[in-house]
């Protein structure tokens, strides 16, 4: 009898000691977060807003991360946009979170809606992956689907922020390669102007880089290059967009105007310089349009029309879209173009005693603008990993202004000092 009681007690203790598997059958909510490593709103949400939500729900909330700056992640993002009901005009903006068929966009909307959705989902027995075949195939590790859709390894269970500059460049090798080409032109233009002026002062005669024919060739080359790039992109994509159409008009217009001046055979180099100088307000107004559009996008945090190359939205959503984290770069560019236009207008007043100072101010602002464009253009391929076609357009416009402003500015500077 005692042995039977002892055996019963042992069995009861063994039963109590057996691990429970209740948590294995607990409901789970899956959330897919599309982010970019260069997006400050993404970084803030992931590092500040998400941890307390994750702590609240524990393992019952499974957040999966998709980096849209990677080709595979971008493919999954586009697949989700094609299947789910994204708010009009906001598709493609990050951070974006999917819980079931619900789409949440932005650093404010996601943390405000997410806890309620997760709670309701757990009460209803859990929420699986979004009804997007490509996401489900990538999550399940279907090799065939991964090979055809390019989504293998795109979904990660942890947040990966750091990339090498090679990884960032490879995110968009075509757009970033174009940025490097523009960067080379900007550096060459600065060296040509500043180095050429130093050589002129040293040798007491115009250097090759400061010659009127060299400037005309460079302006023609820039305009022809812009036209060639735009036409190539249009042929590759088979359709016009607003930015490419604008670029075609600008490039073709510059080619025509400079060619007309060249064919006019002005009587003197000075007259030719004055004719080229008269193009500055046209280019400044175009720069104001580009910078104004970027300022509008940056202030409203809307999605930009990026055109056929690059990913301007990733650039505009990066930490570098605001100077010192406060002033939008587009606003700074708009102020710069307005100031250059004002200096040009003041320099053309025949009775103004400030004309020489206006010439020198215009030159200083153009040099500063190109120098700042060098910095921003360097950031795009090597730090951000994305290229903004609008930004490259503005950089080339600023370089053109420098080339056209330089003769008058250097003349005024040499006369003054």
CSV table of C-alpha atoms in Angstrom, one decimal:
chain,number,residue,atom,x,y,z
A,1,UNK,CA,0.0,0.0,0.0
A,2,UNK,CA,2.8,2.4,0.9
A,3,UNK,CA,4.6,1.6,-2.3
A,4,UNK,CA,1.5,2.3,-4.3
A,5,UNK,CA,1.1,5.7,-2.6
A,6,UNK,CA,4.7,6.5,-3.1
A,7,UNK,CA,4.4,5.6,-6.8
A,8,UNK,CA,1.4,7.8,-7.1
A,9,UNK,CA,3.2,10.7,-5.5
A,10,UNK,CA,6.1,10.2,-7.9
A,11,UNK,CA,3.8,10.3,-10.9
A,12,UNK,CA,2.1,13.4,-9.7
A,13,UNK,CA,5.4,15.2,-9.2
A,14,UNK,CA,6.6,14.1,-12.6
A,15,UNK,CA,3.5,15.5,-14.2
A,16,UNK,CA,3.9,18.8,-12.4
A,17,UNK,CA,7.5,19.0,-13.5
A,18,UNK,CA,6.8,18.4,-17.2
A,19,UNK,CA,7.3,21.6,-19.2
A,20,UNK,CA,4.2,23.2,-20.6
A,21,UNK,CA,3.9,23.9,-24.3
A,22,UNK,CA,1.1,26.4,-24.0
A,23,UNK,CA,3.3,29.2,-25.3
A,24,UNK,CA,4.1,27.2,-28.4
A,25,UNK,CA,0.4,27.4,-29.4
A,26,UNK,CA,-0.1,31.1,-28.4
A,27,UNK,CA,-1.3,33.3,-31.1
A,28,UNK,CA,1.3,35.3,-33.0
A,29,UNK,CA,1.1,38.5,-35.1
A,30,UNK,CA,3.5,39.0,-37.9
A,31,UNK,CA,4.5,42.5,-39.0
A,32,UNK,CA,6.6,43.3,-42.1
A,33,UNK,CA,8.6,46.6,-41.8
A,34,UNK,CA,10.0,48.1,-45.0
A,35,UNK,CA,12.8,50.5,-44.2
A,36,UNK,CA,15.9,52.2,-45.6
A,37,UNK,CA,19.2,52.5,-43.6
A,38,UNK,CA,19.5,56.2,-44.6
A,39,UNK,CA,15.9,57.1,-43.5
A,40,UNK,CA,15.9,59.1,-40.2
A,41,UNK,CA,12.2,58.3,-39.6
A,42,UNK,CA,12.9,54.6,-40.0
A,43,UNK,CA,15.8,54.8,-37.6
A,44,UNK,CA,13.8,56.7,-35.0
A,45,UNK,CA,10.9,54.3,-35.2
A,46,UNK,CA,13.1,51.2,-35.0
A,47,UNK,CA,15.3,52.4,-32.1
A,48,UNK,CA,12.8,54.4,-30.1
A,49,UNK,CA,9.2,53.5,-30.8
A,50,UNK,CA,9.4,49.8,-31.6
A,51,UNK,CA,11.3,48.5,-28.5
A,52,UNK,CA,8.5,49.3,-26.0
A,53,UNK,CA,5.9,47.8,-28.3
A,54,UNK,CA,8.0,44.7,-28.8
A,55,UNK,CA,8.6,44.4,-25.0
A,56,UNK,CA,4.8,44.7,-24.4
A,57,UNK,CA,3.9,41.8,-26.6
A,58,UNK,CA,7.1,39.7,-26.4
A,59,UNK,CA,7.4,36.7,-28.7
A,60,UNK,CA,3.7,37.0,-29.8
A,61,UNK,CA,4.8,39.9,-32.0
A,62,UNK,CA,7.2,38.9,-34.8
A,63,UNK,CA,8.6,41.9,-36.6
A,64,UNK,CA,10.4,41.1,-39.9
A,65,UNK,CA,12.6,43.7,-41.6
A,66,UNK,CA,13.0,44.4,-45.3
A,67,UNK,CA,15.7,46.8,-46.5
A,68,UNK,CA,14.3,48.6,-49.6
A,69,UNK,CA,17.7,50.0,-50.5
A,70,UNK,CA,18.6,46.4,-51.5
A,71,UNK,CA,17.4,45.0,-54.9
A,72,UNK,CA,15.7,42.1,-53.2
A,73,UNK,CA,14.0,44.3,-50.7
A,74,UNK,CA,12.9,46.7,-53.3
A,75,UNK,CA,11.3,43.9,-55.3
A,76,UNK,CA,9.3,42.7,-52.2
A,77,UNK,CA,8.2,46.3,-51.6
A,78,UNK,CA,7.0,46.7,-55.1
A,79,UNK,CA,5.2,43.4,-54.9
A,80,UNK,CA,3.4,44.6,-51.8
A,81,UNK,CA,2.4,47.9,-53.5
A,82,UNK,CA,1.0,45.9,-56.4
A,83,UNK,CA,-1.2,43.7,-54.2
A,84,UNK,CA,-2.3,45.8,-51.2
A,85,UNK,CA,-4.3,49.0,-50.9
A,86,UNK,CA,-1.7,51.7,-50.3
A,87,UNK,CA,-2.8,55.3,-49.7
A,88,UNK,CA,-2.9,57.3,-52.9
A,89,UNK,CA,0.3,59.3,-53.4
A,90,UNK,CA,2.2,57.6,-50.5
A,91,UNK,CA,3.2,54.3,-52.1
A,92,UNK,CA,7.0,53.8,-51.9
A,93,UNK,CA,7.5,55.9,-48.7
A,94,UNK,CA,9.3,54.4,-45.8
A,95,UNK,CA,9.0,53.4,-43.1
A,96,UNK,CA,6.0,51.2,-44.1
A,97,UNK,CA,4.6,48.4,-42.0
A,98,UNK,CA,2.2,45.7,-43.1
A,99,UNK,CA,0.1,43.7,-40.6
A,100,UNK,CA,-2.1,41.4,-42.5
A,101,UNK,CA,-3.7,43.6,-45.2
A,102,UNK,CA,-3.3,46.8,-43.2
A,103,UNK,CA,-0.8,49.3,-44.5
A,104,UNK,CA,0.7,51.9,-42.2
A,105,UNK,CA,3.1,54.5,-43.4
A,106,UNK,CA,5.3,57.0,-41.6
A,107,UNK,CA,7.0,57.4,-38.2
A,108,UNK,CA,3.8,58.9,-36.7
A,109,UNK,CA,1.1,56.6,-38.1
A,110,UNK,CA,2.8,53.2,-37.4
A,111,UNK,CA,3.4,53.6,-33.6
A,112,UNK,CA,-0.1,55.1,-33.1
A,113,UNK,CA,-1.9,52.2,-34.9
A,114,UNK,CA,0.4,49.3,-34.3
A,115,UNK,CA,-0.4,48.4,-30.6
A,116,UNK,CA,-4.2,48.3,-31.3
A,117,UNK,CA,-3.7,46.2,-34.4
A,118,UNK,CA,-1.5,43.7,-32.5
A,119,UNK,CA,-3.9,43.5,-29.6
A,120,UNK,CA,-6.9,42.9,-31.8
A,121,UNK,CA,-4.9,40.4,-33.9
A,122,UNK,CA,-3.9,38.3,-30.8
A,123,UNK,CA,-7.5,38.4,-29.5
A,124,UNK,CA,-8.6,37.0,-32.8
A,125,UNK,CA,-6.1,34.2,-32.8
A,126,UNK,CA,-3.1,35.8,-34.5
A,127,UNK,CA,-2.3,37.4,-37.9
A,128,UNK,CA,-0.1,35.6,-40.4
A,129,UNK,CA,2.0,37.1,-43.2
A,130,UNK,CA,0.5,39.6,-45.5
A,131,UNK,CA,-1.3,38.1,-48.5
A,132,UNK,CA,1.5,38.9,-50.9
A,133,UNK,CA,2.8,35.8,-52.7
A,134,UNK,CA,6.3,37.1,-53.0
A,135,UNK,CA,6.6,37.8,-49.3
A,136,UNK,CA,5.2,34.4,-48.4
A,137,UNK,CA,7.5,32.6,-50.9
A,138,UNK,CA,10.6,34.5,-49.5
A,139,UNK,CA,9.6,33.7,-45.9
A,140,UNK,CA,9.1,30.0,-46.7
A,141,UNK,CA,12.4,29.8,-48.5
A,142,UNK,CA,11.0,28.6,-51.8
A,143,UNK,CA,14.1,28.4,-54.0
A,144,UNK,CA,12.2,28.5,-57.2
A,145,UNK,CA,10.3,31.6,-56.3
A,146,UNK,CA,13.4,33.2,-54.9
A,147,UNK,CA,15.3,32.6,-58.1
A,148,UNK,CA,12.6,34.1,-60.3
A,149,UNK,CA,11.5,37.0,-58.1
A,150,UNK,CA,14.9,38.0,-56.7
A,151,UNK,CA,13.6,37.9,-53.1
A,152,UNK,CA,15.8,35.3,-51.4
A,153,UNK,CA,17.2,36.6,-48.2
A,154,UNK,CA,15.3,39.9,-48.3
A,155,UNK,CA,13.4,39.3,-45.1
A,156,UNK,CA,15.4,39.5,-41.9
A,157,UNK,CA,14.4,39.0,-38.3
A,158,UNK,CA,16.8,41.7,-37.1
A,159,UNK,CA,17.4,45.3,-38.1
A,160,UNK,CA,20.6,45.8,-40.2
A,161,UNK,CA,21.7,49.4,-40.4
A,162,UNK,CA,25.4,49.5,-41.3
A,163,UNK,CA,26.7,48.8,-44.8
A,164,UNK,CA,30.0,49.2,-46.5
A,165,UNK,CA,30.3,51.9,-49.1
A,166,UNK,CA,30.7,49.2,-51.7
A,167,UNK,CA,27.3,47.8,-50.6
A,168,UNK,CA,25.7,51.2,-50.7
A,169,UNK,CA,27.1,51.9,-54.2
A,170,UNK,CA,25.9,48.6,-55.5
A,171,UNK,CA,22.4,49.4,-54.4
A,172,UNK,CA,22.0,51.4,-57.6
A,173,UNK,CA,25.1,51.1,-59.7
A,174,UNK,CA,23.7,52.9,-62.6
A,175,UNK,CA,22.4,55.9,-60.7
A,176,UNK,CA,25.4,56.1,-58.4
A,177,UNK,CA,27.7,55.8,-61.4
A,178,UNK,CA,26.0,58.8,-63.0
A,179,UNK,CA,26.5,60.6,-59.7
A,180,UNK,CA,30.3,59.9,-59.8
A,181,UNK,CA,30.4,61.2,-63.4
A,182,UNK,CA,28.7,64.5,-62.3
A,183,UNK,CA,31.0,64.6,-59.3
A,184,UNK,CA,34.0,64.5,-61.6
A,185,UNK,CA,32.6,67.3,-63.7
A,186,UNK,CA,32.0,69.5,-60.6
A,187,UNK,CA,35.6,68.9,-59.3
A,188,UNK,CA,37.0,69.6,-62.8
A,189,UNK,CA,35.0,72.8,-63.0
A,190,UNK,CA,36.3,74.1,-59.7
A,191,UNK,CA,39.9,73.2,-60.5
A,192,UNK,CA,39.5,74.8,-63.9
A,193,UNK,CA,38.3,78.1,-62.5
A,194,UNK,CA,40.3,78.5,-59.3
A,195,UNK,CA,43.5,76.9,-60.6
A,196,UNK,CA,43.2,78.7,-63.9
A,197,UNK,CA,42.9,82.1,-62.1
A,198,UNK,CA,45.9,81.3,-60.0
A,199,UNK,CA,47.9,80.4,-63.1
A,200,UNK,CA,46.7,83.7,-64.8
A,201,UNK,CA,47.9,85.8,-61.9
A,202,UNK,CA,51.2,83.9,-61.8
A,203,UNK,CA,52.0,84.1,-65.6
A,204,UNK,CA,50.3,87.6,-66.1
A,205,UNK,CA,48.4,86.2,-69.1
A,206,UNK,CA,45.1,84.3,-69.5
A,207,UNK,CA,45.6,80.6,-68.9
A,208,UNK,CA,44.2,77.9,-71.2
A,209,UNK,CA,41.4,77.2,-68.7
A,210,UNK,CA,40.4,80.8,-68.5
A,211,UNK,CA,40.2,81.3,-72.3
A,212,UNK,CA,36.9,82.2,-73.8
A,213,UNK,CA,37.0,79.3,-76.3
A,214,UNK,CA,37.6,76.8,-73.4
A,215,UNK,CA,34.6,78.1,-71.6
A,216,UNK,CA,32.4,77.8,-74.6
A,217,UNK,CA,33.6,74.2,-75.2
A,218,UNK,CA,32.9,73.2,-71.6
A,219,UNK,CA,29.4,74.7,-71.7
A,220,UNK,CA,28.6,73.0,-75.0
A,221,UNK,CA,30.0,69.7,-73.6
A,222,UNK,CA,27.8,70.0,-70.5
A,223,UNK,CA,24.7,70.7,-72.5
A,224,UNK,CA,25.5,67.9,-75.0
A,225,UNK,CA,26.2,65.4,-72.1
A,226,UNK,CA,22.9,66.3,-70.4
A,227,UNK,CA,21.0,65.7,-73.6
A,228,UNK,CA,22.8,62.4,-74.3
A,229,UNK,CA,22.2,61.1,-70.8
A,230,UNK,CA,18.5,62.0,-70.9
A,231,UNK,CA,17.9,60.6,-74.4
A,232,UNK,CA,19.6,57.3,-73.4
A,233,UNK,CA,17.5,57.0,-70.3
A,234,UNK,CA,14.3,57.7,-72.3
A,235,UNK,CA,15.2,55.1,-74.9
A,236,UNK,CA,16.0,52.5,-72.1
A,237,UNK,CA,12.7,53.1,-70.3
A,238,UNK,CA,10.5,53.7,-73.3
A,239,UNK,CA,8.6,56.7,-71.9
A,240,UNK,CA,9.0,60.3,-70.9
A,241,UNK,CA,8.6,61.5,-67.3
A,242,UNK,CA,8.3,65.1,-66.2
A,243,UNK,CA,11.9,65.4,-65.0
A,244,UNK,CA,13.4,63.8,-68.2
A,245,UNK,CA,11.2,66.0,-70.4
A,246,UNK,CA,12.3,69.1,-68.5
A,247,UNK,CA,16.0,68.0,-68.8
A,248,UNK,CA,15.6,67.5,-72.5
A,249,UNK,CA,14.2,71.0,-72.9
A,250,UNK,CA,16.9,72.6,-70.7
A,251,UNK,CA,19.8,70.8,-72.4
A,252,UNK,CA,18.5,71.4,-75.9
A,253,UNK,CA,17.9,75.0,-75.1
A,254,UNK,CA,21.4,75.5,-73.8
A,255,UNK,CA,22.9,73.9,-76.8
A,256,UNK,CA,20.9,76.1,-79.1
A,257,UNK,CA,21.6,79.3,-77.2
A,258,UNK,CA,25.4,78.7,-76.9
A,259,UNK,CA,25.6,77.6,-80.6
A,260,UNK,CA,23.8,80.8,-81.6
A,261,UNK,CA,26.2,82.9,-79.6
A,262,UNK,CA,29.1,81.1,-81.1
A,263,UNK,CA,27.8,81.5,-84.6
A,264,UNK,CA,27.2,85.2,-84.0
A,265,UNK,CA,31.0,85.7,-84.0
A,266,UNK,CA,31.1,88.6,-81.5
A,267,UNK,CA,33.6,91.4,-82.2
A,268,UNK,CA,35.5,90.8,-79.0
A,269,UNK,CA,36.1,88.3,-76.2
A,270,UNK,CA,34.5,90.8,-73.9
A,271,UNK,CA,31.3,90.9,-76.0
A,272,UNK,CA,31.2,87.1,-76.0
A,273,UNK,CA,31.5,87.1,-72.2
A,274,UNK,CA,28.6,89.5,-71.9
A,275,UNK,CA,26.4,87.4,-74.1
A,276,UNK,CA,27.2,84.2,-72.1
A,277,UNK,CA,26.7,86.2,-68.9
A,278,UNK,CA,23.2,87.0,-70.0
A,279,UNK,CA,22.3,83.3,-69.7
A,280,UNK,CA,22.7,83.4,-65.9
A,281,UNK,CA,19.1,84.4,-65.1
A,282,UNK,CA,17.7,81.7,-67.3
A,283,UNK,CA,19.8,79.0,-65.6
A,284,UNK,CA,19.1,80.6,-62.1
A,285,UNK,CA,15.3,80.4,-62.7
A,286,UNK,CA,15.6,76.8,-63.7
A,287,UNK,CA,17.6,76.1,-60.6
A,288,UNK,CA,15.0,77.9,-58.5
A,289,UNK,CA,12.3,75.5,-60.0
A,290,UNK,CA,14.4,72.4,-59.2
A,291,UNK,CA,15.3,73.6,-55.7
A,292,UNK,CA,11.8,74.8,-55.0
A,293,UNK,CA,10.4,71.4,-55.9
A,294,UNK,CA,12.9,69.7,-53.6
A,295,UNK,CA,12.1,72.1,-50.8
A,296,UNK,CA,8.4,71.4,-51.2
A,297,UNK,CA,9.1,67.6,-51.0
A,298,UNK,CA,11.4,67.9,-48.0
A,299,UNK,CA,9.1,70.2,-46.0
A,300,UNK,CA,5.9,68.2,-46.7
A,301,UNK,CA,7.8,64.9,-46.5
A,302,UNK,CA,5.9,63.8,-49.7
A,303,UNK,CA,7.1,61.3,-52.2
A,304,UNK,CA,9.0,62.8,-55.1
A,305,UNK,CA,8.7,62.1,-58.8
A,306,UNK,CA,12.2,60.6,-59.3
A,307,UNK,CA,12.3,60.1,-63.1
A,308,UNK,CA,14.1,57.3,-64.9
A,309,UNK,CA,17.3,57.0,-62.8
A,310,UNK,CA,18.2,57.0,-59.1
A,311,UNK,CA,16.1,57.0,-56.0
A,312,UNK,CA,15.5,60.6,-55.0
A,313,UNK,CA,13.1,59.6,-52.2
A,314,UNK,CA,15.8,57.8,-50.3
A,315,UNK,CA,18.0,60.9,-50.6
A,316,UNK,CA,15.3,63.2,-49.5
A,317,UNK,CA,14.5,61.0,-46.5
A,318,UNK,CA,18.1,60.7,-45.4
A,319,UNK,CA,19.8,62.5,-42.5
A,320,UNK,CA,21.6,64.7,-45.1
A,321,UNK,CA,18.4,66.2,-46.5
A,322,UNK,CA,18.5,69.0,-43.8
A,323,UNK,CA,21.5,71.2,-43.0
A,324,UNK,CA,22.4,70.7,-39.3
A,325,UNK,CA,19.2,68.7,-39.1
A,326,UNK,CA,17.1,71.8,-39.4
A,327,UNK,CA,17.2,73.6,-42.8
A,328,UNK,CA,16.0,71.6,-45.8
A,329,UNK,CA,18.8,71.5,-48.5
A,330,UNK,CA,16.2,72.4,-51.1
A,331,UNK,CA,15.4,75.6,-49.2
A,332,UNK,CA,19.1,76.4,-49.0
A,333,UNK,CA,19.4,75.9,-52.7
A,334,UNK,CA,16.4,78.1,-53.4
A,335,UNK,CA,17.9,80.9,-51.3
A,336,UNK,CA,21.2,80.5,-53.2
A,337,UNK,CA,19.7,80.8,-56.6
A,338,UNK,CA,17.6,83.8,-55.6
A,339,UNK,CA,20.8,85.5,-54.2
A,340,UNK,CA,22.7,84.7,-57.4
A,341,UNK,CA,19.8,86.1,-59.5
A,342,UNK,CA,19.8,89.2,-57.3
A,343,UNK,CA,23.6,89.8,-57.7
A,344,UNK,CA,23.2,89.4,-61.5
A,345,UNK,CA,20.4,92.0,-61.6
A,346,UNK,CA,22.4,94.4,-59.5
A,347,UNK,CA,25.5,94.0,-61.7
A,348,UNK,CA,23.5,94.9,-64.8
A,349,UNK,CA,22.3,98.3,-63.4
A,350,UNK,CA,24.4,100.8,-65.5
A,351,UNK,CA,24.3,103.5,-62.7
A,352,UNK,CA,25.0,101.1,-59.8
A,353,UNK,CA,28.3,101.6,-58.0
A,354,UNK,CA,27.8,98.2,-56.5
A,355,UNK,CA,28.2,96.4,-59.9
A,356,UNK,CA,31.8,95.2,-59.2
A,357,UNK,CA,30.8,94.0,-55.7
A,358,UNK,CA,27.8,92.2,-57.3
A,359,UNK,CA,30.1,90.5,-59.8
A,360,UNK,CA,32.4,89.3,-57.0
A,361,UNK,CA,29.5,88.2,-54.8
A,362,UNK,CA,28.1,86.2,-57.8
A,363,UNK,CA,31.4,84.5,-58.3
A,364,UNK,CA,31.8,83.7,-54.6
A,365,UNK,CA,28.3,82.3,-54.4
A,366,UNK,CA,28.8,80.2,-57.5
A,367,UNK,CA,32.1,78.8,-56.2
A,368,UNK,CA,30.4,78.1,-52.8
A,369,UNK,CA,27.4,76.5,-54.6
A,370,UNK,CA,29.6,74.2,-56.7
A,371,UNK,CA,31.7,73.3,-53.6
A,372,UNK,CA,28.6,72.4,-51.6
A,373,UNK,CA,27.3,70.4,-54.6
A,374,UNK,CA,30.6,68.5,-54.6
A,375,UNK,CA,29.9,67.5,-51.0
A,376,UNK,CA,26.3,66.5,-51.6
A,377,UNK,CA,27.1,64.6,-54.8
A,378,UNK,CA,29.8,62.7,-53.0
A,379,UNK,CA,27.3,61.7,-50.2
A,380,UNK,CA,24.8,60.2,-52.7
A,381,UNK,CA,26.8,57.2,-54.1
A,382,UNK,CA,29.2,56.6,-51.2
A,383,UNK,CA,27.3,57.4,-48.0
A,384,UNK,CA,23.6,57.4,-48.8
A,385,UNK,CA,23.8,54.7,-51.5
A,386,UNK,CA,21.1,56.4,-53.6
A,387,UNK,CA,21.1,59.1,-56.3
A,388,UNK,CA,18.7,62.1,-56.7
A,389,UNK,CA,18.3,63.1,-60.4
A,390,UNK,CA,16.9,66.5,-59.2
A,391,UNK,CA,20.0,67.1,-57.1
A,392,UNK,CA,22.4,66.2,-59.9
A,393,UNK,CA,20.4,68.6,-62.2
A,394,UNK,CA,20.8,71.4,-59.7
A,395,UNK,CA,24.5,70.6,-59.3
A,396,UNK,CA,25.1,70.9,-63.1
A,397,UNK,CA,23.1,74.1,-63.2
A,398,UNK,CA,25.3,75.6,-60.5
A,399,UNK,CA,28.4,74.6,-62.4
A,400,UNK,CA,27.0,76.3,-65.5
A,401,UNK,CA,26.4,79.4,-63.5
A,402,UNK,CA,30.0,79.3,-62.3
A,403,UNK,CA,31.4,79.0,-65.8
A,404,UNK,CA,29.3,81.9,-67.0
A,405,UNK,CA,29.9,84.1,-64.0
A,406,UNK,CA,33.6,83.5,-63.7
A,407,UNK,CA,34.9,86.0,-66.3
A,408,UNK,CA,33.0,89.0,-64.9
A,409,UNK,CA,33.8,88.0,-61.4
A,410,UNK,CA,37.5,87.5,-61.9
A,411,UNK,CA,37.7,90.9,-63.9
A,412,UNK,CA,36.0,92.7,-61.0
A,413,UNK,CA,38.2,91.0,-58.4
A,414,UNK,CA,41.5,91.7,-60.2
A,415,UNK,CA,40.4,95.4,-60.7
A,416,UNK,CA,39.6,95.7,-57.1
A,417,UNK,CA,42.7,94.2,-55.7
